[in-house]
PDB file of C-alpha atoms and ligand atoms in Angstrom:
ATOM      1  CA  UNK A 492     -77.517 108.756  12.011  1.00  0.00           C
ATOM      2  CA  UNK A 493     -75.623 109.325   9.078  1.00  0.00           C
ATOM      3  CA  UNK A 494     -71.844 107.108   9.041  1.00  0.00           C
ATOM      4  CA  UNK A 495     -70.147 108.350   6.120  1.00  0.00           C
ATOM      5  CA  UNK A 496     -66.909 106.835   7.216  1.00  0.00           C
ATOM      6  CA  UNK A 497     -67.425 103.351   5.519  1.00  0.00           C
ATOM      7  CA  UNK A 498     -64.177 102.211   6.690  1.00  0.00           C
ATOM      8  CA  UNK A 499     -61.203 103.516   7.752  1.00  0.00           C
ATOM      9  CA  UNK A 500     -57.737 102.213   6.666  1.00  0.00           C
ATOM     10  CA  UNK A 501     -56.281 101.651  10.365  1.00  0.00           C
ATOM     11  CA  UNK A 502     -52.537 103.331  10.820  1.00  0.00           C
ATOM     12  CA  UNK A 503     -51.003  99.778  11.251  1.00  0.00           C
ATOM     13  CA  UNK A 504     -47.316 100.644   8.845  1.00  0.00           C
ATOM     14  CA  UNK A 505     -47.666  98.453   5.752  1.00  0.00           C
ATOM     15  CA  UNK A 506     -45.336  97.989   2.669  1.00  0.00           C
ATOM     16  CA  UNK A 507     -46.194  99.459  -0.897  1.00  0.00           C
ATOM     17  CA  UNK A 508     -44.148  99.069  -3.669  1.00  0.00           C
ATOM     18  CA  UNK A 509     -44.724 102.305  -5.541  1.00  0.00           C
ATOM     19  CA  UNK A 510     -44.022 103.301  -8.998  1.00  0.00           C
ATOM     20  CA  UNK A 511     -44.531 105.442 -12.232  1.00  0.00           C
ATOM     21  CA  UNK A 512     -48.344 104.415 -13.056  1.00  0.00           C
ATOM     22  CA  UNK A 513     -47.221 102.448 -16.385  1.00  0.00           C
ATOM     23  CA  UNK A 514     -43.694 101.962 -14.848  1.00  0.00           C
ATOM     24  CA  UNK A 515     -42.394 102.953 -18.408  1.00  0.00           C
ATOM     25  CA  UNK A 516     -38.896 103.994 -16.616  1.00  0.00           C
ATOM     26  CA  UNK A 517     -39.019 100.505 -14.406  1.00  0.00           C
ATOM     27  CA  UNK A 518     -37.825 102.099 -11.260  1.00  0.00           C
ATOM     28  CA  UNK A 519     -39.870 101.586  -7.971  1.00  0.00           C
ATOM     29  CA  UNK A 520     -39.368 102.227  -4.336  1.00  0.00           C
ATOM     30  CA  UNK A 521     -40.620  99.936  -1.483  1.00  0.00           C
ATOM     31  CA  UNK A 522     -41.892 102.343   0.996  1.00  0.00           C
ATOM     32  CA  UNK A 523     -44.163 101.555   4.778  1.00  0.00           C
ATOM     33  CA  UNK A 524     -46.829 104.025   5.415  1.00  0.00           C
ATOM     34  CA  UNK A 525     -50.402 103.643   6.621  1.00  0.00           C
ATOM     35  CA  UNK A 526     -51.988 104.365   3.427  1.00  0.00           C
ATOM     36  CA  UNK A 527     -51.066 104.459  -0.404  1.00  0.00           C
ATOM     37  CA  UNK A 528     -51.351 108.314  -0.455  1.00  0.00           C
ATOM     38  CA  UNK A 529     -48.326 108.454   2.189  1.00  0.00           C
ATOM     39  CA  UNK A 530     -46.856 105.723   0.369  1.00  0.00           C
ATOM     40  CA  UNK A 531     -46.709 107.588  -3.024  1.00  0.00           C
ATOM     41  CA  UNK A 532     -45.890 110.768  -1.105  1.00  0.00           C
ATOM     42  CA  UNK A 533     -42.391 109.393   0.137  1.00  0.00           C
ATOM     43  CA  UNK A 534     -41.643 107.562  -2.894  1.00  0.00           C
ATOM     44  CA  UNK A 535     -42.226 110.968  -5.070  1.00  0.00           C
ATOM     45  CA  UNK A 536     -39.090 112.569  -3.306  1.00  0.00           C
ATOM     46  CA  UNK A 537     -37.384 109.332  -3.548  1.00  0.00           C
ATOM     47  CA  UNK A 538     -37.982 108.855  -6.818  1.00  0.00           C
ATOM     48  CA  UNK A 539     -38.485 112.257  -8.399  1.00  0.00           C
ATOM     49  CA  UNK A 540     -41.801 112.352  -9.684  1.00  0.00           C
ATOM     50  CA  UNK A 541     -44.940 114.383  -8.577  1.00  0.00           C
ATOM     51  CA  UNK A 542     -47.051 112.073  -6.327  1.00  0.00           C
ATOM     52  CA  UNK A 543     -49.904 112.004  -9.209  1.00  0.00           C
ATOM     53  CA  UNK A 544     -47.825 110.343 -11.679  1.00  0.00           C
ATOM     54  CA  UNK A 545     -46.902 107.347  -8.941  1.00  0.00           C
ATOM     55  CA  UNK A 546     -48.990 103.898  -8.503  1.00  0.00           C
ATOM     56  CA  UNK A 547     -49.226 101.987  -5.392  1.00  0.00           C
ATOM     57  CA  UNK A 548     -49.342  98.636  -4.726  1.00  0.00           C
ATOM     58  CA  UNK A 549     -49.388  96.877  -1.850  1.00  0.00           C
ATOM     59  CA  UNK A 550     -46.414  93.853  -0.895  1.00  0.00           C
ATOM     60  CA  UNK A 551     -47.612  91.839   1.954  1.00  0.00           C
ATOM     61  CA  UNK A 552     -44.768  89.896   1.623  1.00  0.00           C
ATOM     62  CA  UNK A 553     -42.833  92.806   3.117  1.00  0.00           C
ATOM     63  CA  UNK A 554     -44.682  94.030   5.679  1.00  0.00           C
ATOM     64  CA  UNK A 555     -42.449  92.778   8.346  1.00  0.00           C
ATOM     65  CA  UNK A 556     -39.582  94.914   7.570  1.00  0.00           C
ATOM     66  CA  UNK A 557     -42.265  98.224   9.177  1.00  0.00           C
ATOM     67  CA  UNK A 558     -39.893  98.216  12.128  1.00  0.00           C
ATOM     68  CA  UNK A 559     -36.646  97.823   9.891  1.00  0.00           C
ATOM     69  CA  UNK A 560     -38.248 100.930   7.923  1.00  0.00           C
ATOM     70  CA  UNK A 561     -36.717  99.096   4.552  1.00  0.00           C
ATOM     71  CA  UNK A 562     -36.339  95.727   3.030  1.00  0.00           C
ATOM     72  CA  UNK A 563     -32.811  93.837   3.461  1.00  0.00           C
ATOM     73  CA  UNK A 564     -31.161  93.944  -0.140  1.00  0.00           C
ATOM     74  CA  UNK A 565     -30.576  90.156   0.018  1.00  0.00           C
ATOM     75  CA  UNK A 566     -34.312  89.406   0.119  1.00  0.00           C
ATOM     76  CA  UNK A 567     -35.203  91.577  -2.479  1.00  0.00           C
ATOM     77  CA  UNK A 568     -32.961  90.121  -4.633  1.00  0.00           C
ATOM     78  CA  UNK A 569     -33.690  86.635  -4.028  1.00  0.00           C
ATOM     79  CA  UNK A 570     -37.484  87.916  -4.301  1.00  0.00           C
ATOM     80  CA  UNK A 571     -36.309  88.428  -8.188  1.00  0.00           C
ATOM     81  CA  UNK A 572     -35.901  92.169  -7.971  1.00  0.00           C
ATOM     82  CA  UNK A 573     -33.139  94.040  -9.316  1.00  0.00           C
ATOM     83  CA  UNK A 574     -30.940  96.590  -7.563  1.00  0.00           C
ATOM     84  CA  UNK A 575     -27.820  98.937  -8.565  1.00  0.00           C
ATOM     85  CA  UNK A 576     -24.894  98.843  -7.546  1.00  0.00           C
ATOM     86  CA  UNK A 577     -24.273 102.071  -5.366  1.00  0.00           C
ATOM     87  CA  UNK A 578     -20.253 102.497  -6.410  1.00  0.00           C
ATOM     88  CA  UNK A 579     -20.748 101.322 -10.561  1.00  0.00           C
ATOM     89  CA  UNK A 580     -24.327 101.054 -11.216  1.00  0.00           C
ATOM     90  CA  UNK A 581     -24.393  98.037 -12.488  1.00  0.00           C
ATOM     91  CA  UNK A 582     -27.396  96.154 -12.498  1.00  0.00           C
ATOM     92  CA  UNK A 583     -27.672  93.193  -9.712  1.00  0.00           C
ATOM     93  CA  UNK A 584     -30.145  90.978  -9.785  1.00  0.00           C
ATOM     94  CA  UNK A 585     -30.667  86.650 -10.318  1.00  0.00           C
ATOM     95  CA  UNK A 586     -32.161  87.271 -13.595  1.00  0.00           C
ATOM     96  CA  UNK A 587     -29.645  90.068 -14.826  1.00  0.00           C
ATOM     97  CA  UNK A 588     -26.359  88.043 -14.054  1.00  0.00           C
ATOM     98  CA  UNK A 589     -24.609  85.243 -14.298  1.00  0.00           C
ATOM     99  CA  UNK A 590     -24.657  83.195 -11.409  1.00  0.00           C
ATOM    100  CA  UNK A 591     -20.993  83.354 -10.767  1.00  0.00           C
ATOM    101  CA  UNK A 592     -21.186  87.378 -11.058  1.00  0.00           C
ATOM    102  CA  UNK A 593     -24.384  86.955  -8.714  1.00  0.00           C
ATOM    103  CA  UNK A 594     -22.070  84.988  -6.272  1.00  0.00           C
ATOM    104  CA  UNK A 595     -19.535  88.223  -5.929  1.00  0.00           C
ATOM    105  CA  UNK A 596     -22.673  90.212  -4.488  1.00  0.00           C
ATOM    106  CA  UNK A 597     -22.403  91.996  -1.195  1.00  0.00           C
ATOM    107  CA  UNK A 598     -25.284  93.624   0.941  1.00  0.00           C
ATOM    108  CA  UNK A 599     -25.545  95.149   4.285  1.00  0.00           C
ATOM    109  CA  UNK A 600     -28.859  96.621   5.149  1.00  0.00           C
ATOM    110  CA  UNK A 601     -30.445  97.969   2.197  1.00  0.00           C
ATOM    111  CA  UNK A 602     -27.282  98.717   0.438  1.00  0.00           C
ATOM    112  CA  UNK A 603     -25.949  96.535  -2.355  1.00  0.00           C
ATOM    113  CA  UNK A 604     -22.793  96.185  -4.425  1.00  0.00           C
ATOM    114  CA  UNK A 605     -21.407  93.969  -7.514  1.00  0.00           C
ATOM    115  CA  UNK A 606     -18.626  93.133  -5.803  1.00  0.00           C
ATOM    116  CA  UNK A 607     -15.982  93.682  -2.467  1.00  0.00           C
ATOM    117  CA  UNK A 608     -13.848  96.022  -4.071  1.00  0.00           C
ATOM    118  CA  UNK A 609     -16.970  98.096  -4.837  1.00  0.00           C
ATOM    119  CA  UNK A 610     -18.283  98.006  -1.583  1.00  0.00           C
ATOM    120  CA  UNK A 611     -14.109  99.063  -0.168  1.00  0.00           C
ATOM    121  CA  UNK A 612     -13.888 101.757  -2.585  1.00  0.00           C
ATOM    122  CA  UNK A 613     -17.339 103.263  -1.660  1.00  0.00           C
ATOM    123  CA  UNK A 614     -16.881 102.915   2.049  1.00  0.00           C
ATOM    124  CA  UNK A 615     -13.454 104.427   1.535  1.00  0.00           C
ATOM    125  CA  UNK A 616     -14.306 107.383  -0.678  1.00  0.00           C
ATOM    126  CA  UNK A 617     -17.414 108.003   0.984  1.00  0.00           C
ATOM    127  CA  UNK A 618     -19.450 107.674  -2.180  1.00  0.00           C
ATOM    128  CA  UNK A 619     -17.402 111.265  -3.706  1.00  0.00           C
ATOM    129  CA  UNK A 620     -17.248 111.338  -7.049  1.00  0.00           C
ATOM    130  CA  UNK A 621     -13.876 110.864  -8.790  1.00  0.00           C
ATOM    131  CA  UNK A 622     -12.392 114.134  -9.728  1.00  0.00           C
ATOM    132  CA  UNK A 623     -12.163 115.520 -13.489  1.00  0.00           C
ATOM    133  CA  UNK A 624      -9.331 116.007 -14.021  1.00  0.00           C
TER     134      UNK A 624
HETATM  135 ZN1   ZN B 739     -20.132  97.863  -8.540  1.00  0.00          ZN
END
């Protein structure tokens, strides 16, 4: 009898942090998916690349959030990573500000912001755009 199948990756939900192969652009996603191939298949639409241009790699460390379906903003932070701000942009992270800058951070969820008034002003415009004129 011939077993091809030398092992099969079972369909437990596992965390992969997946980015450009060289990360040359330093963006990344943390995705959950059964296998690297679905990983890099949600990140690609997430982060706009084709899934061939995308590495994954696997973070144990985050496997527990499956259920959650994302990682909490404050842990990745205090894991060292960086986020954006989602009203201004700005970069938020323990290595990228000053501690008392760090200290004005606010998360809920996944969702992170430099400060209160960023996180008011985005609840309250509902993330539109200022106008042009
Ligand atoms: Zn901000």
């Amino acid at each position: 009898m011939n077993t091809t199948i030398a092992k099969t990756e079972n369909q437990e939900i596992i965390a992969w942090r997946v980015s450009d192969y060289d990360c040359t652009d330093g963006f990344f996603e943390i995705v959950f998916d059964p296998t690297s191939e679905g990983a890099k298949q949600k990140a690609a639409g997430i982060l706009g690349y084709e899934v061939d241009e995308l590495e994954a790699y696997r973070m144990p460390e985050f496997d527990h959030y499956a259920d959650l379906g994302y990682v909490p903003a404050a842990d990745t932070l205090i894991k060292g990573y960086w986020e954006a701000c989602l009203c201004c942009g700005k970069e938020i992270g323990l290595n990228v500000q000053k501690k008392k800058e760090f200290k004005r951070v606010v998360t809920k969820g996944a969702d992170v912001w430099c400060s209160q008034t960023c996180k008011s002003f985005y609840e309250t415009q509902n993330f539109e755009l200022p106008g042009s004129d």
